[in-house]
Amino acid sequence: MHISIDWIKDFVELPDMDPKDLAVRFTMATCEVEDVLTTGELLNRVKIVEITEIEDHPDSDHLHLVKFTDGKEVKQVVCGAPNVAVGKKVPFAPLGTTFAGGFTLVPKKIRGIMSEGMLCSETELEIGDDDSGLKIFEDSAPLGVSVGEYIGQKSDILLDIDNKSITHRPDLWGHYGMAREFAAVFGNPLKDQFNKEWEAKIKGWMTSEEAPVSISVEPDTCNLGFVGITMDGVTIKPSPRYMQDRLNACGMRPINNIVDISNYVMLELGIPNHIYDRTTIKGDRIIVRPAGEDKEFTTLDEVKRDLIPTDTMVCDAEGPSGIAGIMGGLDSSIADDTTGLFIEVANWKDAEVRRTSTRLGLRTDALQRYEKSLDSQLLERTLLRLVELVKESCPEAVVRGQVVRTNMPDYTPLVIDITTKRICSVLGKEISDDEIVGILKSLDFGVDNSAGSLKVTVPSYRSTKDIECDADIIEEIGRVVGYDNITPAAPLNAVNAVRLSEAKQKSRKILDFMVNRAGALEVMTYPMVGEKLLDQAYWPVKNESLVLANAMSPEASIMRPSLIPSLLQTAALNQKTYSSFRFFELGRSFLEDSKNFSNERYQLGVVSFDKKDSPFLDTANTMEELLNSLNINFRMVPGSSDRNELYPKNWEGIHPYEMLDIQIMGRSRGFVGTIHPLVCRNFKIKGQLVMAVIDLTDFQDQEMKDKTKYKPLDRFPSSLFDCTVVADAHTPVEEVVAVLKKGIKMKELDWVKVVDIFTMSDSQKSVTLRASFKDPGKTLSGEFIREAEDKVVKTLESKGFPLKV
Amino acid sequence: MLQNLEDLKSEFTSALAEVKDRSSLVNLKADYVGKKGKLNDILKTLKDATPEVKKTLGMKSNQLKEFILGEIDKQMTALELSEINEKLKKNWQDITYRSSLRDQGLTAAGYHPVSIIQREIEEIFSSMGFEILDGPYIEDDYHNFEALNIPDTHPARDMQDTFWFQDMKHLLRTHTSCIQARGMETRTPPFKFIGPGKVFRCEATDASHEAAFHQLEGMMVGKDISVANLIYFMKTLLSEIFRKDVNVRLRPGFFPFVEPGFELDIECLICGGDGCSVCKQSGWVELLPCGMVHPNVLKHGGIDPDEYNGFAFGLGLDRLVMMRYGIDDIRHLHSGNLSFVSQFKSY
């Protein structure tokens, strides 16, 4: 929103300072000034000149060489305007002039002849609509004078206010409210322009006759008060220059005196209003009612709008004439021959008009203000200001009857109790009672001070939404004093021992392990996925109750039931670039939950990929190490691939044989598995893809005790024994080892491990085992060792693993 | 006799010079100082000599023996060394053929850049006694809005800002302030905590807008907390984050959950406040919203606003990440593209 400094000066004196500094000070105290602009520069540069000589351009049949004088010197331009004539007074823009739209005149030859600038039309100078030729001034116009000075347009400074920074301040959506802020910030008084005498002057124009237009508000509308008045005998004509300039400066196009007054008052007092051609009001009645049966309405912009029954409409005896708080209709607008007016100033409930506006996709200047919660107490003042300006524009116009009003809400001023001590304590700065009271009064608050205990009466226009409690009063003081004037101070606070939560410790350990030990890259993916991705991953669970109502795209519309589809997608993306990689995500997936709506799962997903060699064992080893490092009791066992808690039953995405189930606290809470070639094919993944997922949710908050205990070092040597046995090609080697681990009950057997595996044929392999024996109290005797070795071999043989010969 | 020993020494010296390998050296040793060696031969002729002569020559011959053994030892070591070196010369690896030169696929390992910055900031807060809290992504209306003093009619509740679920009661949290709301419920003042995490906004994505991004919420509640404390705290925090003294300024900003509410600007780190394109010539860059916790928010958290107060702030993590690394497109952060994350690798 643009705020005109010229306009502000109608209400308050401003200190003589650089506009940029003024803007900074205002930003620090009230709202964000995004930019400082200057208007009228164009018209100050463009001068009135008289054409002295015209020649045809030698290389053109429609261009002329025009010589002219500003009274001091003669210049020449190339000009193609049809109405160019000797003796005419026209506007001349010298080189260097910048026009609206940013085009700047530079030295340039036009068909070989140098042009020293440009003679301009009304539209080029934005002083009228005539673009048929040069603007021709009266013969009496003074030579060499700037067009701005001649037509009385003042240069102005505009503050470009960030609208977002005043969403909570309905009072700042007009110049008068802004002026009050300037008054408070710079300590100058606000001119008491709209006082009782002013009111009396306007009311003096009213008559005792019955108001020609009646108004009523039906139940179930969003109306918060409605006032109106009738005027007759107006003449439609252009507005005075100052008004047009101010409207232009604020981004509104001047139309005619009445429409301009309507807009002007909105920009001045911040309250939208509507002025009807009174002949268009059927039955001389205005009724505010729900749209009900009315299904559509054509707004001023000639667009047909669909209504719903609860929309509030402003109607006459025959039907709607406007959508409340948003936009009027085409039929009721002011025409060139309008003489009778009905002026409406109403207030509407913020949320309801905004809802209608959002639904219609129609945001207007009026709506923008209504949605900020306007003050019904200001309706009448606004109406009087409109009457005043109409009368100023058409002194012959008459007011008919009195102000009509209806549905005006009750109003009790809001009074807030607060102490000056509290204000100082919360701000952390000593401020005198006098200063506090002075600031509040400058902002139009009523203050009753009793030894530092204040009763603060909030102005009606600040209490619609903005100010409701003592903290709001503290803000008023803080911002005017200036937060810059508060000295930073360290808080005095009790000391508590704080430690990271178990879950946080675990997630950090996992992150660190995955990066520093497992050599993986961390990724982040959207927790929302699309149905197509789930289908691609053969994922039957579609989380129907966890679908977004307003997803940006179908690809991110479902809260993911698992990390797995996202990981597959990420693997697919990256295998195009790299022949191998390992990445992980510590992310969330979501289960449907009829009781708590959703069950958020914290999961670790790890992906290893290699074009040639399967990274399965590597990945499994990594997961084993990770869980050990977290001090988690777990088992990792070959699982039945059609069942795991981390994926749906009978999921076809996993390799039927290469799947290890990770069991923690007796339940399967993870797996390591090779992804089925068919799913890889769906994702166009060419290579070996292994995935491991662990669901941390159920144990992440538990403290995992470090059970490490010191043991005395061995004092006697251990004895190793190797033997090679034959096994079936698909017998898991863990089973062979288990034969010894479980089958030999000997306290001297320290450990059994595999040294080597050799494939003998399609059906057989040989496994070389190594067993270690030791006795912590003595060196084992040769005899004992021989017996032990014998037992090893016999045990293996008895379980079907004969010695290889 | 004496002359014989001298001759033997010079004969040995020249013979030693001829030896090129260890076996010849062993033979040489036997030749001169072995039982049947030349030195013993000379000594055998001694048995008829006078005691004085015996004594003198005995000493001399022992010296010679030690000399010979010493020389052979030295030579032996030298030969061994040169033999090993000869082997090493043939047998050494190309020490430049390291992983950095090899295509072994992508071997990089590292944290996501958001994790890096998040951890950094967490550490700063931990060091100042803050807890680190977490919360669900799927929130209810109460914790995302109502508890934070955001009324029913607030535009933030509109469909265009918030991802709603079809029941229209649940939503994806739009800010980490819900962590604040939940944190207050389970704590009694004084306390201080931060809540970092992913948040979601329903808006069209482009290079600087994402539907999923990261915030870090902070809150401190106690007795007599003041705006002066807030400014002090923010200055300390930001000086740690940017690792240099930064100047901050507070200006009024409106957020329903704080009152007074502020926009905190930092003096532009690029131009030092003189004005440049980054700060739009103003010398200041808008960084984070903060303020004194609104009394209604405290009440919703079960805290008496007449007894306690506090401050809260929110930090956009993605923006800090992008500033730190010069990332030009926020959409990379959730792309899962390893070419992107591997740029921030640890290894």
Short mmCIF file of N, CA and C in Angstrom, two decimals, chain A residues 27-30 32 167-168 351 354 422 425-428 468 471-472 475 479 483-484 486-491 493-494 496 498 500 504 508 511-512 515-516 519-528 546-550 552 559 570 573-574 578-581 583 588 590 597-598 600 602, chain B residues 104-106 108-112 115 119 122-123 129 131-132 134-138 153-155 158-159 162-167 170 172 190 198 200 202-204 210-211 214 220 226-229 232 249-252 254 259-262 294 296 305 334-339 341-342 346-347:
data_model
loop_
_atom_site.label_atom_id
_atom_site.label_comp_id
_atom_site.label_asym_id
_atom_site.label_seq_id
_atom_site.Cartn_x
_atom_site.Cartn_y
_atom_site.Cartn_z
N THR A 27 9.52 2.31 10.19
CA THR A 27 9.65 0.85 10.17
C THR A 27 9.95 0.31 11.56
N MET A 28 10.78 1.01 12.28
CA MET A 28 11.17 0.55 13.62
C MET A 28 10.04 0.68 14.63
N ALA A 29 9.09 1.58 14.34
CA ALA A 29 8.05 1.83 15.35
C ALA A 29 6.69 1.28 14.97
N THR A 30 6.39 1.21 13.68
CA THR A 30 5.01 0.91 13.31
C THR A 30 4.88 -0.25 12.33
N GLU A 32 6.47 -2.03 8.29
CA GLU A 32 7.60 -2.07 7.39
C GLU A 32 7.40 -1.21 6.15
N THR A 167 -1.44 -6.37 8.86
CA THR A 167 -2.64 -7.21 8.82
C THR A 167 -3.41 -7.12 10.14
N HIS A 168 -2.73 -6.82 11.23
CA HIS A 168 -3.39 -6.77 12.54
C HIS A 168 -3.83 -5.36 12.89
N ALA A 351 -14.16 -12.60 8.87
CA ALA A 351 -13.93 -13.96 8.36
C ALA A 351 -14.94 -14.32 7.28
N ARG A 354 -14.23 -12.66 3.99
CA ARG A 354 -13.01 -13.23 3.40
C ARG A 354 -13.27 -14.61 2.81
N ARG A 422 5.16 -3.03 35.57
CA ARG A 422 5.15 -4.23 34.72
C ARG A 422 5.63 -3.89 33.31
N SER A 425 9.28 -3.71 33.45
CA SER A 425 9.91 -5.00 33.71
C SER A 425 9.91 -5.88 32.46
N VAL A 426 8.80 -5.90 31.74
CA VAL A 426 8.75 -6.75 30.55
C VAL A 426 9.64 -6.20 29.44
N LEU A 427 9.70 -4.87 29.34
CA LEU A 427 10.56 -4.32 28.29
C LEU A 427 12.03 -4.38 28.70
N GLY A 428 12.28 -4.43 30.01
CA GLY A 428 13.67 -4.42 30.46
C GLY A 428 14.29 -3.04 30.32
N GLU A 468 -6.05 -6.56 23.06
CA GLU A 468 -6.97 -7.27 23.95
C GLU A 468 -6.44 -7.47 25.36
N ALA A 471 -0.33 -7.25 27.45
CA ALA A 471 0.85 -7.40 26.59
C ALA A 471 0.77 -6.46 25.39
N ASP A 472 -0.45 -6.22 24.93
CA ASP A 472 -0.62 -5.32 23.78
C ASP A 472 -0.27 -3.89 24.14
N GLU A 475 3.42 -3.52 24.16
CA GLU A 475 3.96 -3.34 22.81
C GLU A 475 3.85 -1.88 22.35
N ARG A 479 7.30 -0.06 21.18
CA ARG A 479 7.61 0.31 19.80
C ARG A 479 7.81 1.82 19.65
N TYR A 483 12.70 -0.14 20.24
CA TYR A 483 13.40 -1.30 20.80
C TYR A 483 14.91 -1.11 20.73
N ASP A 484 15.34 -0.23 19.82
CA ASP A 484 16.76 0.09 19.73
C ASP A 484 17.28 0.72 21.00
N ILE A 486 16.58 -0.19 23.96
CA ILE A 486 16.63 -1.15 25.07
C ILE A 486 18.00 -1.81 25.06
N THR A 487 18.68 -1.79 26.19
CA THR A 487 20.03 -2.36 26.26
C THR A 487 19.92 -3.87 26.51
N PRO A 488 20.58 -4.67 25.67
CA PRO A 488 20.54 -6.12 25.87
C PRO A 488 21.04 -6.49 27.27
N ALA A 489 20.38 -7.44 27.92
CA ALA A 489 20.80 -7.87 29.25
C ALA A 489 20.63 -9.36 29.38
N ALA A 490 21.62 -10.02 30.01
CA ALA A 490 21.56 -11.47 30.17
C ALA A 490 20.43 -11.84 31.12
N PRO A 491 19.70 -12.90 30.80
CA PRO A 491 18.61 -13.31 31.69
C PRO A 491 19.17 -13.92 32.98
N ASN A 493 18.49 -16.77 35.37
CA ASN A 493 17.64 -17.95 35.27
C ASN A 493 18.20 -19.09 36.09
N ALA A 494 17.30 -19.90 36.60
CA ALA A 494 17.74 -21.06 37.37
C ALA A 494 18.52 -22.00 36.45
N ASN A 496 19.41 -25.66 35.29
CA ASN A 496 18.95 -27.05 35.31
C ASN A 496 19.95 -27.89 34.53
N VAL A 498 20.53 -30.44 31.84
CA VAL A 498 19.75 -30.90 30.70
C VAL A 498 20.55 -31.94 29.95
N LEU A 500 20.26 -34.72 26.44
CA LEU A 500 19.46 -35.06 25.27
C LEU A 500 18.53 -36.21 25.60
N LYS A 504 16.72 -38.65 20.92
CA LYS A 504 17.65 -37.75 20.24
C LYS A 504 19.05 -38.33 20.25
N ARG A 508 21.11 -39.27 16.86
CA ARG A 508 22.46 -38.73 16.59
C ARG A 508 23.48 -39.84 16.40
N LEU A 511 22.96 -41.38 13.00
CA LEU A 511 23.50 -40.49 11.97
C LEU A 511 25.01 -40.60 11.92
N ASP A 512 25.63 -40.50 13.09
CA ASP A 512 27.10 -40.54 13.13
C ASP A 512 27.63 -41.88 12.64
N VAL A 515 27.28 -42.27 8.81
CA VAL A 515 28.23 -41.47 8.04
C VAL A 515 29.66 -41.95 8.28
N ASN A 516 30.03 -42.06 9.56
CA ASN A 516 31.44 -42.27 9.88
C ASN A 516 31.89 -43.71 9.77
N GLY A 519 29.78 -45.33 6.03
CA GLY A 519 30.16 -44.67 4.79
C GLY A 519 28.98 -44.36 3.88
N ALA A 520 27.89 -43.89 4.46
CA ALA A 520 26.70 -43.63 3.65
C ALA A 520 26.41 -42.13 3.60
N LEU A 521 25.63 -41.74 2.60
CA LEU A 521 25.21 -40.35 2.46
C LEU A 521 23.79 -40.21 3.00
N GLU A 522 23.56 -39.15 3.75
CA GLU A 522 22.21 -38.94 4.26
C GLU A 522 21.35 -38.23 3.22
N VAL A 523 20.13 -38.69 3.03
CA VAL A 523 19.21 -37.98 2.15
C VAL A 523 17.94 -37.63 2.92
N MET A 524 17.18 -36.67 2.35
CA MET A 524 15.85 -36.38 2.88
C MET A 524 14.89 -36.47 1.71
N THR A 525 13.76 -37.13 1.93
CA THR A 525 12.74 -37.19 0.89
C THR A 525 11.41 -36.75 1.50
N TYR A 526 10.50 -36.39 0.62
CA TYR A 526 9.15 -35.97 1.07
C TYR A 526 8.47 -37.08 1.86
N PRO A 527 7.84 -36.75 2.97
CA PRO A 527 7.03 -37.78 3.64
C PRO A 527 5.69 -38.01 2.95
N MET A 528 5.40 -37.22 1.92
CA MET A 528 4.19 -37.47 1.16
C MET A 528 4.58 -38.16 -0.15
N LEU A 546 -5.15 -41.08 5.46
CA LEU A 546 -4.07 -40.11 5.61
C LEU A 546 -3.75 -39.45 4.27
N VAL A 547 -4.80 -39.10 3.56
CA VAL A 547 -4.64 -38.44 2.26
C VAL A 547 -4.92 -36.95 2.46
N LEU A 548 -4.11 -36.12 1.86
CA LEU A 548 -4.29 -34.68 2.00
C LEU A 548 -5.52 -34.22 1.22
N ALA A 549 -6.25 -33.28 1.81
CA ALA A 549 -7.43 -32.76 1.14
C ALA A 549 -7.04 -31.78 0.05
N ASN A 550 -5.89 -31.16 0.19
CA ASN A 550 -5.49 -30.13 -0.77
C ASN A 550 -4.03 -30.30 -1.16
N MET A 552 -0.67 -30.53 -3.31
CA MET A 552 -0.22 -29.71 -4.43
C MET A 552 -0.21 -30.53 -5.72
N MET A 559 0.29 -39.61 2.94
CA MET A 559 1.37 -39.75 3.91
C MET A 559 1.94 -41.15 3.73
N THR A 570 14.41 -42.97 -4.85
CA THR A 570 15.70 -42.29 -4.73
C THR A 570 16.81 -43.14 -5.34
N LEU A 573 16.64 -42.92 -9.09
CA LEU A 573 17.18 -41.65 -9.59
C LEU A 573 18.70 -41.70 -9.68
N ASN A 574 19.33 -42.25 -8.65
CA ASN A 574 20.78 -42.14 -8.55
C ASN A 574 21.55 -43.23 -9.30
N TYR A 578 25.45 -43.25 -10.88
CA TYR A 578 26.56 -43.90 -10.16
C TYR A 578 26.46 -45.41 -10.26
N SER A 579 27.64 -46.07 -10.37
CA SER A 579 27.65 -47.52 -10.49
C SER A 579 27.49 -48.19 -9.15
N SER A 580 27.71 -47.45 -8.06
CA SER A 580 27.43 -48.00 -6.74
C SER A 580 27.27 -46.83 -5.78
N PHE A 581 26.50 -47.05 -4.72
CA PHE A 581 26.36 -46.02 -3.70
C PHE A 581 25.71 -46.63 -2.46
N PHE A 583 23.15 -44.95 0.64
CA PHE A 583 22.58 -43.78 1.30
C PHE A 583 21.57 -44.21 2.35
N ARG A 588 10.28 -40.40 8.59
CA ARG A 588 9.06 -40.88 9.23
C ARG A 588 8.14 -41.49 8.20
N PHE A 590 3.97 -43.37 8.14
CA PHE A 590 2.72 -43.14 8.86
C PHE A 590 1.78 -44.33 8.71
N PHE A 597 -5.80 -41.08 14.99
CA PHE A 597 -5.73 -40.58 13.62
C PHE A 597 -4.53 -41.15 12.86
N SER A 598 -3.32 -40.97 13.42
CA SER A 598 -2.19 -41.53 12.70
C SER A 598 -1.16 -42.03 13.70
N GLU A 600 2.72 -42.23 13.86
CA GLU A 600 3.94 -41.79 13.19
C GLU A 600 5.10 -42.71 13.55
N TYR A 602 9.11 -43.68 13.33
CA TYR A 602 10.47 -43.18 13.09
C TYR A 602 11.28 -44.33 12.54
N GLN B 104 34.99 -45.98 -8.25
CA GLN B 104 34.48 -47.13 -7.51
C GLN B 104 33.00 -46.90 -7.24
N GLY B 105 32.36 -46.19 -8.13
CA GLY B 105 30.99 -45.77 -7.82
C GLY B 105 31.09 -44.61 -6.87
N LEU B 106 30.00 -44.33 -6.19
CA LEU B 106 29.98 -43.20 -5.27
C LEU B 106 30.36 -43.71 -3.87
N ALA B 108 31.32 -41.56 -1.40
CA ALA B 108 31.22 -40.46 -0.44
C ALA B 108 30.28 -40.82 0.71
N ALA B 109 30.58 -40.26 1.89
CA ALA B 109 29.70 -40.43 3.04
C ALA B 109 29.56 -39.07 3.70
N GLY B 110 28.35 -38.75 4.13
CA GLY B 110 28.21 -37.46 4.78
C GLY B 110 26.79 -37.17 5.20
N TYR B 111 26.66 -36.09 5.97
CA TYR B 111 25.37 -35.67 6.48
C TYR B 111 24.67 -34.78 5.46
N HIS B 112 23.38 -34.80 5.50
CA HIS B 112 22.59 -33.86 4.70
C HIS B 112 22.91 -32.45 5.21
N SER B 115 21.04 -31.32 8.15
CA SER B 115 21.48 -31.96 9.39
C SER B 115 22.72 -31.28 9.95
N ARG B 119 22.51 -29.54 13.53
CA ARG B 119 23.34 -30.02 14.63
C ARG B 119 24.14 -28.86 15.22
N GLU B 122 21.84 -26.84 17.28
CA GLU B 122 21.49 -27.62 18.48
C GLU B 122 22.61 -27.56 19.51
N GLU B 123 23.85 -27.67 19.03
CA GLU B 123 24.99 -27.65 19.96
C GLU B 123 25.07 -26.30 20.69
N GLY B 129 22.10 -24.73 27.85
CA GLY B 129 21.15 -25.36 28.76
C GLY B 129 19.76 -25.56 28.19
N GLU B 131 16.88 -27.76 26.27
CA GLU B 131 16.51 -29.10 25.87
C GLU B 131 16.22 -29.09 24.37
N ILE B 132 16.23 -30.27 23.77
CA ILE B 132 15.86 -30.37 22.35
C ILE B 132 14.63 -31.26 22.26
N ASP B 134 10.95 -32.68 20.16
CA ASP B 134 10.48 -33.12 18.86
C ASP B 134 8.96 -33.23 18.92
N GLY B 135 8.33 -33.36 17.80
CA GLY B 135 6.88 -33.51 17.81
C GLY B 135 6.41 -34.13 16.51
N PRO B 136 5.12 -34.49 16.46
CA PRO B 136 4.61 -35.14 15.26
C PRO B 136 4.47 -34.19 14.07
N TYR B 137 4.57 -34.75 12.88
CA TYR B 137 4.32 -33.95 11.67
C TYR B 137 2.82 -33.73 11.50
N ILE B 138 2.06 -34.78 11.80
CA ILE B 138 0.61 -34.65 11.66
C ILE B 138 0.09 -34.11 12.99
N THR B 153 -10.50 -17.76 12.52
CA THR B 153 -10.72 -16.96 11.31
C THR B 153 -9.41 -16.48 10.71
N HIS B 154 -8.29 -16.90 11.31
CA HIS B 154 -7.00 -16.39 10.81
C HIS B 154 -6.70 -16.94 9.41
N PRO B 155 -6.18 -16.07 8.54
CA PRO B 155 -5.90 -16.52 7.16
C PRO B 155 -4.96 -17.72 7.11
N ASP B 158 -6.34 -20.99 6.24
CA ASP B 158 -6.94 -21.22 4.93
C ASP B 158 -6.30 -22.41 4.23
N MET B 159 -7.08 -22.90 3.30
CA MET B 159 -6.59 -24.03 2.51
C MET B 159 -5.33 -23.70 1.73
N THR B 162 -2.27 -24.21 4.42
CA THR B 162 -2.11 -25.37 5.27
C THR B 162 -2.55 -26.63 4.54
N PHE B 163 -1.75 -27.69 4.67
CA PHE B 163 -2.17 -28.99 4.16
C PHE B 163 -3.12 -29.62 5.17
N TRP B 164 -4.34 -29.79 4.77
CA TRP B 164 -5.33 -30.41 5.65
C TRP B 164 -5.57 -31.84 5.22
N PHE B 165 -5.93 -32.67 6.20
CA PHE B 165 -6.37 -34.01 5.85
C PHE B 165 -7.87 -33.96 5.61
N GLN B 166 -8.39 -35.06 5.05
CA GLN B 166 -9.77 -34.98 4.59
C GLN B 166 -10.78 -34.85 5.73
N ASP B 167 -10.36 -35.18 6.96
CA ASP B 167 -11.30 -34.97 8.07
C ASP B 167 -11.40 -33.50 8.45
N HIS B 170 -7.30 -32.60 11.10
CA HIS B 170 -5.86 -32.83 11.20
C HIS B 170 -5.16 -32.18 10.03
N LEU B 172 -0.89 -31.08 8.38
CA LEU B 172 0.57 -31.20 8.51
C LEU B 172 1.04 -29.91 9.17
N PRO B 190 10.79 -22.70 35.67
CA PRO B 190 11.41 -22.20 34.44
C PRO B 190 11.90 -23.32 33.54
N LYS B 198 10.86 -30.62 10.47
CA LYS B 198 10.25 -30.38 9.17
C LYS B 198 8.88 -29.76 9.36
N PHE B 200 5.42 -27.88 6.93
CA PHE B 200 4.80 -28.02 5.61
C PHE B 200 3.89 -26.84 5.30
N CYS B 202 1.29 -25.38 2.11
CA CYS B 202 0.66 -25.70 0.84
C CYS B 202 0.90 -24.54 -0.10
N GLU B 203 2.06 -24.51 -0.73
CA GLU B 203 2.29 -23.42 -1.68
C GLU B 203 3.10 -23.93 -2.86
N ALA B 204 2.92 -23.26 -3.98
CA ALA B 204 3.61 -23.69 -5.19
C ALA B 204 5.11 -23.61 -4.97
N GLU B 210 9.39 -24.21 -0.90
CA GLU B 210 9.21 -25.66 -0.84
C GLU B 210 7.96 -25.95 -0.04
N ALA B 211 7.31 -27.05 -0.34
CA ALA B 211 6.14 -27.46 0.44
C ALA B 211 6.59 -28.08 1.76
N HIS B 214 12.34 -26.63 6.83
CA HIS B 214 12.76 -26.87 8.21
C HIS B 214 12.79 -25.59 9.03
N MET B 220 11.83 -19.81 25.97
CA MET B 220 12.39 -19.71 27.31
C MET B 220 11.32 -19.07 28.19
N SER B 226 12.56 -10.42 30.03
CA SER B 226 12.27 -9.14 29.40
C SER B 226 12.71 -9.10 27.94
N VAL B 227 12.24 -8.08 27.26
CA VAL B 227 12.66 -7.84 25.88
C VAL B 227 14.18 -7.66 25.84
N ALA B 228 14.72 -7.02 26.88
CA ALA B 228 16.18 -6.84 26.94
C ALA B 228 16.89 -8.19 26.96
N ASN B 229 16.29 -9.17 27.67
CA ASN B 229 16.86 -10.53 27.69
C ASN B 229 16.80 -11.15 26.30
N TYR B 232 19.44 -9.72 24.07
CA TYR B 232 20.75 -10.25 24.49
C TYR B 232 20.94 -11.64 23.94
N ARG B 249 18.58 -5.82 15.22
CA ARG B 249 17.60 -4.82 15.61
C ARG B 249 16.22 -5.47 15.61
N LEU B 250 15.38 -5.00 16.50
CA LEU B 250 14.02 -5.51 16.56
C LEU B 250 13.10 -4.43 16.04
N ARG B 251 12.16 -4.84 15.23
CA ARG B 251 11.11 -3.90 14.84
C ARG B 251 9.78 -4.63 14.98
N PRO B 252 8.69 -3.87 15.07
CA PRO B 252 7.41 -4.52 15.32
C PRO B 252 7.07 -5.51 14.22
N PHE B 254 4.00 -8.76 13.45
CA PHE B 254 2.80 -9.33 14.03
C PHE B 254 2.76 -10.83 13.87
N GLU B 259 3.49 -11.35 21.84
CA GLU B 259 3.04 -9.98 22.05
C GLU B 259 3.88 -9.36 23.16
N PRO B 260 4.69 -8.37 22.92
CA PRO B 260 4.98 -7.80 21.61
C PRO B 260 5.69 -8.80 20.70
N GLY B 261 5.42 -8.65 19.39
CA GLY B 261 6.08 -9.51 18.41
C GLY B 261 7.07 -8.68 17.60
N PHE B 262 8.12 -9.35 17.18
CA PHE B 262 9.18 -8.63 16.45
C PHE B 262 9.61 -9.36 15.19
N HIS B 294 2.79 -14.79 24.02
CA HIS B 294 1.48 -14.19 24.27
C HIS B 294 0.84 -14.82 25.51
N ASN B 296 -2.07 -15.61 26.19
CA ASN B 296 -3.02 -16.69 25.84
C ASN B 296 -2.29 -18.00 25.56
N PRO B 305 0.15 -16.57 33.28
CA PRO B 305 0.88 -15.45 32.66
C PRO B 305 1.15 -14.30 33.64
N HIS B 334 15.20 -31.77 -0.73
CA HIS B 334 14.40 -32.99 -0.60
C HIS B 334 14.44 -33.85 -1.86
N SER B 335 15.41 -33.58 -2.74
CA SER B 335 15.40 -34.26 -4.02
C SER B 335 15.91 -35.69 -3.92
N GLY B 336 16.66 -36.01 -2.86
CA GLY B 336 17.27 -37.34 -2.78
C GLY B 336 18.38 -37.52 -3.80
N ASN B 337 18.81 -36.43 -4.40
CA ASN B 337 19.84 -36.52 -5.43
C ASN B 337 21.21 -36.60 -4.76
N LEU B 338 21.91 -37.72 -4.97
CA LEU B 338 23.20 -37.91 -4.30
C LEU B 338 24.26 -36.97 -4.86
N SER B 339 24.08 -36.53 -6.10
CA SER B 339 25.04 -35.56 -6.65
C SER B 339 24.99 -34.28 -5.84
N VAL B 341 23.75 -34.13 -2.32
CA VAL B 341 24.21 -34.32 -0.93
C VAL B 341 25.68 -34.67 -0.85
N SER B 342 26.22 -35.32 -1.90
CA SER B 342 27.63 -35.72 -1.80
C SER B 342 28.56 -34.50 -1.83
N SER B 346 31.41 -35.78 4.35
CA SER B 346 32.44 -35.77 5.38
C SER B 346 33.67 -36.52 4.88
N TYR B 347 33.41 -37.55 4.05
CA TYR B 347 34.51 -38.37 3.54
C TYR B 347 34.44 -38.46 2.04
#
